[in-house]
PDB file of C-alpha atoms in Angstrom:
ATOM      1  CA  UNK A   1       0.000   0.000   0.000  1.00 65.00           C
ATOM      2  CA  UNK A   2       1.365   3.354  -0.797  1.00 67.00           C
ATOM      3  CA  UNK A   3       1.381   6.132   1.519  1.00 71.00           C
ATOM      4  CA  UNK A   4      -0.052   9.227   1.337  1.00 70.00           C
ATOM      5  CA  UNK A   5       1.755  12.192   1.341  1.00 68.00           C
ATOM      6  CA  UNK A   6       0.737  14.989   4.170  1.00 67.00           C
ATOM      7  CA  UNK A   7      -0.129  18.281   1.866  1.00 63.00           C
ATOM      8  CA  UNK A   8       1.360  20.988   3.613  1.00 64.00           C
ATOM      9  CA  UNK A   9      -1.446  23.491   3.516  1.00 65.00           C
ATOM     10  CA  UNK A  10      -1.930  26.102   6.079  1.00 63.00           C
ATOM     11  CA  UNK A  11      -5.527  26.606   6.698  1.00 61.00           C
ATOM     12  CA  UNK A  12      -6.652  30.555   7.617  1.00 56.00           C
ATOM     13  CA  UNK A  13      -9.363  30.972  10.553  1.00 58.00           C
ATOM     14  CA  UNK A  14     -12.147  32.041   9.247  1.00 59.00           C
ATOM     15  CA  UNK A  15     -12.116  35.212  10.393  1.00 61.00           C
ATOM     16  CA  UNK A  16      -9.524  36.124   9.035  1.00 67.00           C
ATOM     17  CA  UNK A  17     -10.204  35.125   5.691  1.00 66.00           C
ATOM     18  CA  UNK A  18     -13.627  37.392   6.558  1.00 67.00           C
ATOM     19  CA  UNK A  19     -11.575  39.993   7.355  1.00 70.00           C
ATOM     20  CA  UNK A  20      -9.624  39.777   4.232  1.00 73.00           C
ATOM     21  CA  UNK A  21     -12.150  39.786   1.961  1.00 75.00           C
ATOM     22  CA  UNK A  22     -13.442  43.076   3.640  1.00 73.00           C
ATOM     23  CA  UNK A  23     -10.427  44.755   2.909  1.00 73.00           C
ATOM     24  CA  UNK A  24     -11.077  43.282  -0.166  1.00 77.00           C
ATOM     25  CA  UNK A  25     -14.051  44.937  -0.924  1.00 77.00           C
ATOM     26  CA  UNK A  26     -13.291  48.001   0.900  1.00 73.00           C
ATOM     27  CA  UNK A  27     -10.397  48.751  -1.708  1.00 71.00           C
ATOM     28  CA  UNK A  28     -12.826  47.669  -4.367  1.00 72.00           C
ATOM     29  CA  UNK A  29     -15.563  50.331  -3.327  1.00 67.00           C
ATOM     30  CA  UNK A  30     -12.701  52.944  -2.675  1.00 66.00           C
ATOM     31  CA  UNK A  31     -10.794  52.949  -5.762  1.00 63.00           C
ATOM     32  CA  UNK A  32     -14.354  52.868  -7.445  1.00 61.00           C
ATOM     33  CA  UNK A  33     -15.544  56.012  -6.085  1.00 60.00           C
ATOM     34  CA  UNK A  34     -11.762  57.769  -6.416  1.00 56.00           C
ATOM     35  CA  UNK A  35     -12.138  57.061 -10.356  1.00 56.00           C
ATOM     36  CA  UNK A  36     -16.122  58.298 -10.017  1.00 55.00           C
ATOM     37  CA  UNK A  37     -14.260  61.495  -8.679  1.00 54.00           C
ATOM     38  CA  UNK A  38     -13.850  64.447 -11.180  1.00 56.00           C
ATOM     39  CA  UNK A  39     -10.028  65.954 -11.591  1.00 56.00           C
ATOM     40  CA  UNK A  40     -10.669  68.883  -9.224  1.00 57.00           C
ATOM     41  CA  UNK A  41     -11.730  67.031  -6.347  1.00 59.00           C
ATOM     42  CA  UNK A  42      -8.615  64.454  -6.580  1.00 56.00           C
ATOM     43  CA  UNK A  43      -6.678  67.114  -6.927  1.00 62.00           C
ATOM     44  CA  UNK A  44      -7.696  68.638  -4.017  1.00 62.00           C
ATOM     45  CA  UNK A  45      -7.116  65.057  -2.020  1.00 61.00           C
ATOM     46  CA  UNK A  46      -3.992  64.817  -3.090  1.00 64.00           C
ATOM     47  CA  UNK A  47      -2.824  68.966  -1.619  1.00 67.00           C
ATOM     48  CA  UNK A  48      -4.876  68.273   0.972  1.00 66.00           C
ATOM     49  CA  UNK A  49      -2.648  64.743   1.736  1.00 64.00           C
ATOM     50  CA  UNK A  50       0.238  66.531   0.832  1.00 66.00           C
ATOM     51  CA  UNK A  51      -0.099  69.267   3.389  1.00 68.00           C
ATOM     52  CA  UNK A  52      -1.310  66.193   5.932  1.00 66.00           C
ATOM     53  CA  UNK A  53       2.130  64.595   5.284  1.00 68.00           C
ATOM     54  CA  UNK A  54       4.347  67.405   5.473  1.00 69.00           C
ATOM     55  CA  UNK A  55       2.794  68.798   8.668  1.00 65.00           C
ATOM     56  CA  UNK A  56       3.166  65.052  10.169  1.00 64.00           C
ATOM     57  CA  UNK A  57       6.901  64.922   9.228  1.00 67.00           C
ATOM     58  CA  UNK A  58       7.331  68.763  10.877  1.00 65.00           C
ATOM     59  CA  UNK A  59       6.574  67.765  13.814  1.00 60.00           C
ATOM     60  CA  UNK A  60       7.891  63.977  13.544  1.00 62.00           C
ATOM     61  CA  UNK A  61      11.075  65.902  13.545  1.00 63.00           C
ATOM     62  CA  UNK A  62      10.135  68.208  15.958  1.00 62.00           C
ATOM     63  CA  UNK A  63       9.285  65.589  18.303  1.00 59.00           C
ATOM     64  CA  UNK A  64       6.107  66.526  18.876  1.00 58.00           C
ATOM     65  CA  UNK A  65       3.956  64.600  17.029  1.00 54.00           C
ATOM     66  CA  UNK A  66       1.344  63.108  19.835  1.00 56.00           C
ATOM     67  CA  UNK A  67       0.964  66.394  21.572  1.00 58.00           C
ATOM     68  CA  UNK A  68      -0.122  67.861  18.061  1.00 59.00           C
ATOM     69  CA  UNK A  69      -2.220  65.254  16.456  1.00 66.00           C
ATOM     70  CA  UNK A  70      -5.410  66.812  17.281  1.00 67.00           C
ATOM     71  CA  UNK A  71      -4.019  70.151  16.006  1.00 70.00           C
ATOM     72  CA  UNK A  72      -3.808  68.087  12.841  1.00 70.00           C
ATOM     73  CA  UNK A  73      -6.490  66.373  13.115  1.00 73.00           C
ATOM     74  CA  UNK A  74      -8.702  69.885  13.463  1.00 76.00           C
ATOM     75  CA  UNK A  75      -6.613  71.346  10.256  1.00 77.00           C
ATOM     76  CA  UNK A  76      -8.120  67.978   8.267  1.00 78.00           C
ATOM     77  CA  UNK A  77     -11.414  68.876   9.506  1.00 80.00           C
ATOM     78  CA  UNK A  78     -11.277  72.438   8.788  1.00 82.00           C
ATOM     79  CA  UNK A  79      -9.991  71.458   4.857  1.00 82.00           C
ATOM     80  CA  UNK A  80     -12.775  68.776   4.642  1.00 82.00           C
ATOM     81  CA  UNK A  81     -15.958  71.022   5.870  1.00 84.00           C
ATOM     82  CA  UNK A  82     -14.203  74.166   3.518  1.00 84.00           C
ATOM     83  CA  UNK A  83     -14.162  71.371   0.433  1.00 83.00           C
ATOM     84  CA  UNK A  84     -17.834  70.239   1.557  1.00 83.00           C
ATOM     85  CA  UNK A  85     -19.074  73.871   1.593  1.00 84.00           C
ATOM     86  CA  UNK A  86     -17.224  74.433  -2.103  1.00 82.00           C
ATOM     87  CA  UNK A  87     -18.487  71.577  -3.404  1.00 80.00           C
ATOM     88  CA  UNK A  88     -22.470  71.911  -2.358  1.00 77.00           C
ATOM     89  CA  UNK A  89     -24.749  70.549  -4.474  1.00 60.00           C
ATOM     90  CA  UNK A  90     -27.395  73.900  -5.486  1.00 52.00           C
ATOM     91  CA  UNK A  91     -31.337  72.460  -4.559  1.00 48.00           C
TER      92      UNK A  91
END
């Protein structure tokens, strides 16, 4: 009789194959709506991200990053509510 050989195959919990395909679909839906998005607006994502960076590497190099992250976080909101009061759709 011949014997079988042990196929070395490392089954994923289930969960995290869930979680997986979440991400999955997550990246799916976002890169969907960023091509949905006219020039203008990714433009603006991409300053606005660009700003985001540069102040987080200031102050990476300052040291001072934690006691400033809700500085940063309030300069985000502040770009995203002037961008959602630009971009208002007229009733």
């Amino acid at each position: 009789m011949k014997k079988r050989k042990k196929k070395l195959v490392r089954k994923l919990p289930k969960e995290t194959w869930f979680i997986q395909r979440l991400r999955r679909e997550a990246m799916a839906l976002f890169s969907s709506r960023i091509i949905a998005l006219d020039a203008r607006t990714v433009e603006t994502v991409k300053r606005t991200d660009g700003l985001v960076l540069h102040l987080a590497q200031m102050e990476a190099a300052h040291g001072r990053l934690a006691e400033n992250l809700v500085g940063l976080q309030a300069i985000v909101m502040a770009l995203k509510e002037r961008y959602d009061k630009e971009h208002q759709t007229q009733p």
